[in-house]
CSV table of C-alpha atoms in Angstrom, one decimal:
chain,number,residue,atom,x,y,z
A,1,MET,CA,-44.9,-18.1,-44.8
A,2,THR,CA,-42.6,-16.4,-42.1
A,3,ASP,CA,-44.1,-13.2,-40.8
A,4,ARG,CA,-42.7,-10.1,-41.5
A,5,SER,CA,-42.5,-8.9,-38.2
A,6,GLU,CA,-41.0,-11.8,-36.8
A,7,TYR,CA,-38.4,-11.9,-39.9
A,8,ASN,CA,-37.1,-8.2,-38.9
A,9,ILE,CA,-37.2,-8.9,-35.0
A,10,SER,CA,-34.9,-11.9,-35.7
A,11,ASN,CA,-33.0,-10.3,-38.4
A,12,HIS,CA,-32.1,-7.3,-35.8
A,13,ALA,CA,-31.0,-9.6,-33.2
A,14,GLN,CA,-28.8,-11.5,-35.4
A,15,ASN,CA,-27.2,-8.3,-36.1
A,16,GLU,CA,-26.5,-7.4,-32.8
A,17,GLU,CA,-25.2,-10.7,-31.9
A,18,GLU,CA,-22.8,-10.5,-35.2
A,19,THR,CA,-21.2,-7.4,-33.3
A,20,ILE,CA,-19.8,-9.9,-30.5
A,21,PRO,CA,-16.4,-11.3,-31.2
A,22,GLN,CA,-16.6,-15.0,-32.4
A,23,GLU,CA,-14.2,-16.5,-29.6
A,24,ILE,CA,-16.6,-15.0,-27.0
A,25,ARG,CA,-19.8,-16.4,-29.3
A,26,ARG,CA,-18.3,-19.8,-28.9
A,27,ALA,CA,-17.5,-19.4,-25.4
A,28,ARG,CA,-20.8,-18.5,-24.8
A,29,ARG,CA,-22.7,-21.3,-27.0
A,30,ALA,CA,-20.6,-23.8,-24.9
A,31,ARG,CA,-21.9,-23.0,-21.6
A,32,TYR,CA,-25.4,-22.2,-22.4
A,33,SER,CA,-28.1,-24.3,-20.6
A,34,LYS,CA,-31.7,-23.1,-20.4
A,35,LEU,CA,-33.0,-21.7,-16.9
A,36,ASN,CA,-35.0,-24.3,-15.3
A,37,LEU,CA,-37.7,-22.2,-13.4
A,38,ASN,CA,-38.7,-25.3,-11.1
A,39,LEU,CA,-35.5,-25.1,-9.6
A,40,LEU,CA,-36.0,-21.4,-8.2
A,41,SER,CA,-37.5,-20.2,-5.0
A,42,ASP,CA,-40.7,-17.9,-4.6
A,43,GLY,CA,-38.6,-15.7,-3.1
A,44,THR,CA,-36.0,-15.6,-6.2
A,45,CYS,CA,-38.9,-15.5,-8.7
A,46,ILE,CA,-40.4,-12.6,-7.2
A,47,TYR,CA,-37.0,-10.7,-7.2
A,48,LEU,CA,-36.3,-11.6,-10.7
A,49,PHE,CA,-39.9,-11.8,-12.4
A,50,ARG,CA,-42.2,-9.8,-10.0
A,51,PHE,CA,-44.4,-13.0,-9.5
A,52,THR,CA,-43.9,-16.6,-8.2
A,53,LEU,CA,-43.8,-19.2,-10.6
A,54,GLY,CA,-47.2,-20.5,-9.5
A,55,GLU,CA,-48.8,-17.0,-10.3
A,56,ILE,CA,-46.7,-17.1,-13.8
A,57,GLU,CA,-49.0,-20.3,-14.3
A,58,ARG,CA,-51.8,-18.9,-13.2
A,59,ILE,CA,-51.4,-15.6,-15.5
A,60,THR,CA,-50.1,-17.6,-19.0
A,61,THR,CA,-53.3,-20.3,-18.3
A,62,ALA,CA,-55.8,-17.2,-18.0
A,63,LEU,CA,-54.6,-15.6,-21.1
A,64,GLY,CA,-55.0,-19.1,-23.1
A,65,LEU,CA,-51.2,-19.3,-24.0
A,66,ASP,CA,-49.9,-22.1,-26.2
A,67,HIS,CA,-47.8,-24.9,-24.1
A,68,VAL,CA,-44.8,-24.1,-26.6
A,69,TYR,CA,-44.0,-21.3,-28.7
A,70,ARG,CA,-41.3,-21.4,-31.9
A,71,PHE,CA,-39.4,-17.8,-32.7
A,72,SER,CA,-37.3,-18.2,-35.7
A,73,SER,CA,-34.6,-21.4,-34.4
A,74,ILE,CA,-35.7,-21.5,-30.7
A,75,GLN,CA,-38.4,-23.2,-28.9
A,76,VAL,CA,-39.6,-21.8,-25.6
A,77,ARG,CA,-42.4,-23.2,-23.0
A,78,LYS,CA,-44.9,-20.2,-22.4
A,79,ASN,CA,-43.8,-19.8,-18.3
A,80,LEU,CA,-40.5,-19.2,-19.8
A,81,GLY,CA,-40.8,-17.1,-22.3
A,82,PHE,CA,-43.3,-15.1,-20.2
A,83,ALA,CA,-40.8,-14.8,-16.9
A,84,MET,CA,-38.4,-13.4,-19.6
A,85,LEU,CA,-40.6,-10.8,-20.7
A,86,LEU,CA,-41.3,-9.9,-17.1
A,87,ASN,CA,-37.5,-9.8,-16.1
A,88,ARG,CA,-36.9,-7.5,-18.8
A,89,TYR,CA,-39.5,-5.1,-17.8
A,90,SER,CA,-38.8,-5.4,-14.1
A,91,PHE,CA,-35.5,-3.3,-14.8
A,92,PRO,CA,-33.2,-1.7,-17.5
A,93,ARG,CA,-31.1,-4.8,-18.2
A,94,ARG,CA,-28.7,-5.7,-20.7
A,95,LEU,CA,-29.4,-8.3,-23.1
A,96,GLY,CA,-25.7,-10.0,-21.8
A,97,ASP,CA,-27.2,-9.9,-18.3
A,98,MET,CA,-30.0,-11.7,-19.4
A,99,SER,CA,-28.5,-14.1,-21.6
A,100,ILE,CA,-25.9,-15.3,-18.5
A,101,LEU,CA,-29.5,-15.8,-16.6
A,102,PHE,CA,-31.6,-17.4,-19.1
A,103,GLY,CA,-28.7,-19.7,-20.8
A,104,MET,CA,-29.9,-18.2,-24.4
A,105,SER,CA,-27.7,-16.1,-26.6
A,106,GLU,CA,-28.8,-12.0,-26.6
A,107,SER,CA,-30.1,-12.4,-30.0
A,108,ASN,CA,-32.4,-15.0,-28.7
A,109,VAL,CA,-33.3,-13.3,-25.7
A,110,SER,CA,-34.4,-10.5,-28.1
A,111,VAL,CA,-36.6,-12.6,-30.3
A,112,VAL,CA,-38.3,-14.4,-27.3
A,113,CYS,CA,-39.1,-11.1,-25.4
A,114,ARG,CA,-40.4,-9.1,-28.6
A,115,GLY,CA,-42.6,-12.2,-29.9
A,116,PHE,CA,-43.9,-12.5,-26.2
A,117,GLU,CA,-44.9,-9.0,-26.4
A,118,SER,CA,-46.8,-9.5,-29.4
A,119,ILE,CA,-48.5,-12.6,-28.2
A,120,VAL,CA,-49.4,-10.9,-24.7
A,121,MET,CA,-50.8,-7.7,-26.7
A,122,ASN,CA,-53.0,-9.5,-29.0
A,123,GLN,CA,-54.5,-11.4,-26.3
A,124,ILE,CA,-55.6,-8.3,-24.4
A,125,LYS,CA,-55.7,-5.3,-27.0
A,126,TRP,CA,-59.9,-4.9,-26.6
A,127,GLY,CA,-59.7,-5.5,-22.9
A,128,LEU,CA,-56.8,-3.2,-22.2
A,129,GLN,CA,-59.1,-0.3,-23.6
A,130,PHE,CA,-61.9,-0.7,-21.7
A,131,ASN,CA,-62.1,-3.8,-19.2
A,132,ILE,CA,-66.2,-4.4,-19.3
A,133,LYS,CA,-65.9,-6.7,-16.3
A,134,GLN,CA,-64.5,-3.8,-14.0
A,135,PHE,CA,-67.7,-1.7,-14.8
A,136,ARG,CA,-70.3,-4.1,-14.0
A,137,PRO,CA,-73.2,-2.6,-12.1
A,138,GLU,CA,-72.3,-4.1,-8.7
A,139,ASN,CA,-68.7,-2.8,-9.0
A,140,LEU,CA,-70.4,0.8,-9.8
A,141,GLU,CA,-72.3,0.5,-6.7
A,142,ARG,CA,-69.7,-0.4,-4.8
A,143,PHE,CA,-66.8,2.0,-6.2
A,144,ALA,CA,-69.4,5.0,-5.4
A,145,SER,CA,-69.9,3.8,-2.0
A,146,ALA,CA,-66.3,3.5,-1.1
A,147,ILE,CA,-65.6,7.1,-2.7
A,148,TYR,CA,-68.4,8.8,-0.9
A,149,ASP,CA,-67.3,6.9,2.3
A,150,LYS,CA,-63.9,8.5,2.2
A,151,GLY,CA,-65.2,12.0,2.1
A,152,ALA,CA,-65.8,12.6,-1.5
A,153,ALA,CA,-68.7,15.4,-1.6
A,154,LEU,CA,-70.1,13.9,-4.8
A,155,PRO,CA,-71.8,10.8,-4.6
A,156,ASN,CA,-72.2,8.9,-8.2
A,157,ILE,CA,-68.0,9.0,-8.7
A,158,VAL,CA,-67.0,5.5,-9.5
A,159,ASP,CA,-63.6,6.1,-11.3
A,160,PHE,CA,-60.8,8.6,-11.8
A,161,ILE,CA,-59.6,9.8,-15.1
A,162,ASP,CA,-56.1,11.7,-16.0
A,163,GLY,CA,-53.5,11.7,-18.3
A,164,THR,CA,-49.9,10.6,-17.6
A,165,MET,CA,-46.7,11.6,-19.7
A,166,GLN,CA,-43.8,9.3,-20.3
A,167,ALA,CA,-40.3,10.5,-21.3
A,168,ILE,CA,-38.9,8.8,-24.6
A,169,SER,CA,-35.4,9.3,-26.1
A,170,ARG,CA,-35.5,12.1,-28.7
A,171,PRO,CA,-36.8,11.0,-32.0
A,172,SER,CA,-34.4,10.9,-34.9
A,173,GLN,CA,-36.8,11.0,-37.6
A,174,GLY,CA,-36.6,15.0,-38.0
A,175,ASN,CA,-37.5,18.1,-36.9
A,176,GLU,CA,-41.2,18.1,-37.5
A,177,VAL,CA,-41.5,14.8,-35.6
A,178,GLN,CA,-39.5,15.9,-32.5
A,179,LYS,CA,-41.6,19.0,-32.5
A,180,ALA,CA,-44.7,16.8,-32.4
A,181,PHE,CA,-43.6,14.7,-29.5
A,182,TYR,CA,-42.0,17.5,-27.3
A,183,ASN,CA,-44.0,18.7,-24.5
A,184,GLY,CA,-43.2,22.2,-23.6
A,185,TRP,CA,-44.4,22.3,-20.4
A,186,LYS,CA,-41.9,19.7,-18.9
A,187,HIS,CA,-39.5,20.3,-21.7
A,188,MET,CA,-39.1,16.9,-22.8
A,189,HIS,CA,-40.0,14.4,-25.6
A,190,ALA,CA,-42.8,12.2,-24.7
A,191,LEU,CA,-45.8,10.1,-25.2
A,192,LYS,CA,-49.0,10.6,-23.4
A,193,TYR,CA,-51.8,8.0,-21.8
A,194,GLN,CA,-55.1,8.5,-20.9
A,195,TYR,CA,-55.8,6.3,-17.6
A,196,VAL,CA,-59.1,5.2,-15.7
A,197,VAL,CA,-58.2,3.9,-12.3
A,198,THR,CA,-60.7,2.1,-10.3
A,199,PRO,CA,-60.8,2.5,-6.4
A,200,ASP,CA,-59.8,-1.1,-6.3
A,201,GLY,CA,-56.5,0.0,-7.4
A,202,ILE,CA,-57.1,-1.5,-10.9
A,203,THR,CA,-56.4,0.7,-14.0
A,204,SER,CA,-59.4,-0.4,-15.9
A,205,SER,CA,-58.7,1.7,-19.1
A,206,LEU,CA,-55.5,2.6,-20.5
A,207,LEU,CA,-55.7,4.5,-24.1
A,208,GLY,CA,-52.5,5.6,-26.1
A,209,PRO,CA,-50.3,6.5,-27.0
A,210,TYR,CA,-50.7,9.9,-28.4
A,211,VAL,CA,-47.8,12.4,-28.9
A,212,GLY,CA,-46.4,14.4,-25.7
A,213,SER,CA,-47.7,18.0,-27.5
A,214,ARG,CA,-51.6,16.8,-27.1
A,215,HIS,CA,-53.7,18.2,-24.2
A,216,ASP,CA,-55.4,15.7,-21.9
A,217,GLN,CA,-59.0,17.1,-23.3
A,218,TYR,CA,-57.8,16.4,-27.1
A,219,ILE,CA,-56.9,12.9,-26.1
A,220,TYR,CA,-60.2,12.4,-24.2
A,221,THR,CA,-62.1,13.3,-27.6
A,222,MET,CA,-59.9,11.2,-29.8
A,223,SER,CA,-60.1,8.4,-27.6
A,224,LYS,CA,-64.0,8.5,-27.7
A,225,THR,CA,-64.2,7.8,-24.2
A,226,GLU,CA,-67.1,9.6,-23.8
A,227,ALA,CA,-69.2,7.2,-25.9
A,228,ARG,CA,-67.8,4.1,-23.8
A,229,VAL,CA,-68.2,5.9,-20.5
A,230,GLU,CA,-72.2,6.9,-21.8
A,231,LYS,CA,-72.5,3.3,-22.5
A,232,TYR,CA,-71.4,1.5,-19.4
A,233,LEU,CA,-71.8,4.1,-16.8
A,234,ASP,CA,-75.2,5.5,-17.3
A,235,ILE,CA,-76.7,1.8,-16.4
A,236,VAL,CA,-80.1,3.6,-15.1
A,237,PRO,CA,-81.8,5.6,-17.5
A,238,ASP,CA,-83.3,9.2,-16.8
A,239,VAL,CA,-81.6,8.9,-13.1
A,240,GLU,CA,-81.1,12.4,-11.9
A,241,LEU,CA,-77.0,11.3,-10.9
A,242,PRO,CA,-75.7,8.9,-13.3
A,243,PHE,CA,-72.4,7.3,-12.3
A,244,ALA,CA,-69.6,9.6,-13.6
A,245,LEU,CA,-65.7,9.9,-13.9
A,246,TYR,CA,-63.7,12.6,-12.0
A,247,GLY,CA,-61.0,14.3,-13.7
A,248,ASP,CA,-58.5,17.4,-13.2
A,249,PRO,CA,-59.4,21.0,-14.6
A,250,ALA,CA,-58.1,20.0,-17.9
A,251,TYR,CA,-61.3,18.1,-18.9
A,252,MET,CA,-64.6,19.6,-19.8
A,253,VAL,CA,-67.5,18.6,-18.0
A,254,SER,CA,-70.1,16.5,-19.4
A,255,LYS,CA,-73.1,14.2,-18.1
A,256,CYS,CA,-70.7,11.3,-17.2
A,257,LEU,CA,-67.5,13.5,-16.6
A,258,TYR,CA,-67.1,15.7,-13.9
A,259,SER,CA,-64.3,18.2,-12.8
A,260,PRO,CA,-63.6,21.0,-10.5
A,261,PHE,CA,-65.6,23.9,-10.1
A,262,GLU,CA,-63.6,27.0,-11.6
A,263,GLY,CA,-63.5,30.3,-10.4
A,264,VAL,CA,-65.7,29.4,-7.2
A,265,SER,CA,-66.3,31.8,-4.8
A,266,LEU,CA,-69.0,30.0,-2.9
A,267,ASN,CA,-67.8,28.3,0.1
A,268,LEU,CA,-69.7,24.9,-0.8
A,269,ASP,CA,-68.2,24.8,-4.2
A,270,LYS,CA,-64.6,25.3,-2.6
A,271,LYS,CA,-65.4,22.5,0.0
A,272,ILE,CA,-66.6,19.8,-3.0
A,273,ASN,CA,-63.4,20.7,-5.0
A,274,LYS,CA,-61.6,20.0,-1.7
A,275,SER,CA,-63.1,16.9,-1.0
A,276,MET,CA,-62.8,15.3,-4.3
A,277,SER,CA,-59.2,16.6,-4.7
A,278,LYS,CA,-58.6,14.8,-1.5
A,279,VAL,CA,-59.8,11.2,-3.1
A,280,ARG,CA,-58.7,11.8,-7.0
A,281,VAL,CA,-55.0,11.7,-5.8
A,282,ALA,CA,-55.5,8.0,-6.0
A,283,VAL,CA,-54.8,8.0,-10.1
A,284,GLU,CA,-51.4,9.6,-9.2
A,285,TRP,CA,-50.7,6.6,-7.0
A,286,GLU,CA,-51.0,4.1,-9.6
A,287,PHE,CA,-48.5,5.8,-11.9
A,288,GLY,CA,-46.1,5.7,-9.2
A,289,GLU,CA,-46.8,1.8,-8.9
A,290,VAL,CA,-46.0,1.3,-12.3
A,291,GLN,CA,-42.4,2.5,-11.9
A,292,LYS,CA,-41.8,0.7,-8.4
A,293,TYR,CA,-42.4,-2.5,-10.1
A,294,PHE,CA,-41.5,-2.0,-13.9
A,295,LYS,CA,-38.8,0.4,-13.9
A,296,TYR,CA,-37.6,-0.3,-17.8
A,297,SER,CA,-40.6,1.6,-19.0
A,298,LYS,CA,-38.9,4.8,-17.4
A,299,TYR,CA,-35.7,4.3,-19.0
A,300,LYS,CA,-36.3,6.7,-21.5
A,301,TYR,CA,-33.0,6.2,-23.2
A,302,ALA,CA,-34.0,2.5,-24.3
A,303,MET,CA,-37.6,4.3,-25.5
A,304,LYS,CA,-37.0,5.1,-29.0
A,305,THR,CA,-39.4,5.6,-31.7
A,306,GLY,CA,-38.9,3.6,-34.8
A,307,GLU,CA,-36.5,1.1,-32.9
A,308,THR,CA,-38.2,0.0,-29.6
A,309,SER,CA,-42.2,0.3,-29.1
A,310,PRO,CA,-42.0,2.7,-25.9
A,311,ALA,CA,-46.1,2.2,-25.9
A,312,THR,CA,-46.3,-1.6,-25.6
A,313,VAL,CA,-43.4,-1.5,-22.8
A,314,TYR,CA,-45.6,0.8,-20.9
A,315,MET,CA,-48.9,-0.5,-21.3
A,316,LEU,CA,-48.1,-4.0,-21.0
A,317,SER,CA,-46.2,-2.8,-17.4
A,318,THR,CA,-49.2,-1.1,-16.3
A,319,VAL,CA,-50.8,-4.4,-17.1
A,320,PHE,CA,-48.3,-6.5,-15.2
A,321,LYS,CA,-48.9,-4.0,-12.1
A,322,ASN,CA,-52.5,-4.6,-11.9
A,323,MET,CA,-51.8,-8.2,-12.1
A,324,ILE,CA,-49.5,-8.0,-8.8
A,325,HIS,CA,-52.3,-6.2,-6.9
A,326,CYS,CA,-54.8,-8.9,-7.9
A,327,THR,CA,-52.4,-11.6,-6.4
A,328,GLY,CA,-53.0,-10.2,-3.1
A,329,ARG,CA,-49.6,-10.0,-2.4
A,330,ASN,CA,-48.8,-6.3,-2.6
A,331,ARG,CA,-52.0,-4.4,-2.3
A,332,SER,CA,-51.9,-1.0,-4.1
A,333,PRO,CA,-52.3,2.1,-1.9
A,334,THR,CA,-55.2,2.7,-3.8
A,335,SER,CA,-56.9,-0.3,-2.6
A,336,SER,CA,-56.1,-0.1,0.8
A,337,TYR,CA,-57.0,3.7,1.1
A,338,PHE,CA,-60.6,2.8,-0.2
A,339,GLY,CA,-60.8,-0.5,1.4
A,340,LEU,CA,-61.3,-2.4,-1.7
A,341,GLU,CA,-60.2,-5.8,-2.6
A,342,PRO,CA,-59.0,-6.1,-6.2
A,343,PRO,CA,-60.6,-8.5,-8.5
A,344,THR,CA,-58.5,-12.1,-8.6
A,345,LEU,CA,-56.0,-12.5,-11.5
A,346,GLU,CA,-58.4,-15.0,-13.2
A,347,GLU,CA,-61.2,-12.2,-13.2
A,348,TYR,CA,-59.1,-9.6,-14.1
A,349,ILE,CA,-57.8,-11.4,-17.2
A,350,SER,CA,-60.8,-12.6,-18.3
A,351,GLY,CA,-62.1,-9.0,-18.6
A,352,LEU,CA,-58.8,-8.3,-20.5
A,353,ARG,CA,-59.4,-11.1,-23.0
A,354,ARG,CA,-63.0,-9.8,-24.2
A,355,ASP,CA,-63.8,-9.9,-27.8
A,356,LYS,CA,-64.4,-6.3,-30.1
A,357,ILE,CA,-67.9,-5.1,-29.5
A,358,ASP,CA,-70.1,-2.8,-31.7
A,359,GLY,CA,-68.6,0.6,-32.2
A,360,GLU,CA,-64.8,-0.2,-31.9
A,361,ASP,CA,-62.4,-0.1,-34.6
A,362,GLU,CA,-59.1,-1.5,-35.5
A,363,ASP,CA,-58.2,2.1,-35.9
A,364,ASP,CA,-58.6,2.8,-32.3
A,365,ILE,CA,-55.8,0.9,-31.3
A,366,LEU,CA,-52.6,3.3,-31.6
A,367,PHE,CA,-49.7,1.0,-30.2
């Protein structure tokens, strides 16, 4: 039986194709010839897909993708389909431009890209929330030492937590929906996500989306991050200073989450706040890295709730950003600042592909 979502995707793409004059469609069909990735140089692949063909092969293999996928009436090899998704995300491209490059109709390009979005997201949906391998005891010791060595006053901080807001097109579902998505501080309609960044430059936890009007502390509570943090960071029982996250003043202090001192009057408190602010900026750098490599997620006019999937686009773009840093070809500013090497591609993806563990629920996955 044909999957309903697959039918809707193909049906929508078919409607788009029908708006093109018949003589143009005939001319395009006559010259379609699928792109052969093996004929492209590494430089060309990096320009088009942000990865070399060898790196794409490593990624698709580590993700456990099948060799060939069939979507509606088209059959695509895993490397080509994944490359199409990367090309779609790297810049706000028109389907017609991608059609010329990949030798497929606009409708087939749309079907393949949406299909691979679902396939990849299904493989990493649990590890995307909390990549357990990034929080192994040996990693936590390494992270804490690196942050402390850069001048942090607190010796037990291993990660930085923050929220990011991504603009979307104004929802068309009515005033109530528009009001929920509207952020009065930034004066835009948006979706919010919660980041946890480790000092090796990897966004090790990404949760969302939440409507733009929500506060960061509300998102922290609703995402059940506190329970995960206590489980994976407090690895030594009854220790005086357990490992902890560090966030901005929006977060309430708890056993495993610290934030700046408020209303400080003592010089010591001021020095602690200043030293922690200096290292916490790393989480902001990672927000910029997503936009640097995958600009499609920032093109708000294409991010339409109910029509596209803004959350899937942004979350996968963040994962692909991590993968770029894991190749070693482009080190993240966070990794360079703290002097820590990120995991290899295979190590990072194996953490993403973890199974569901006790206490996690399908309802926690919002995208």
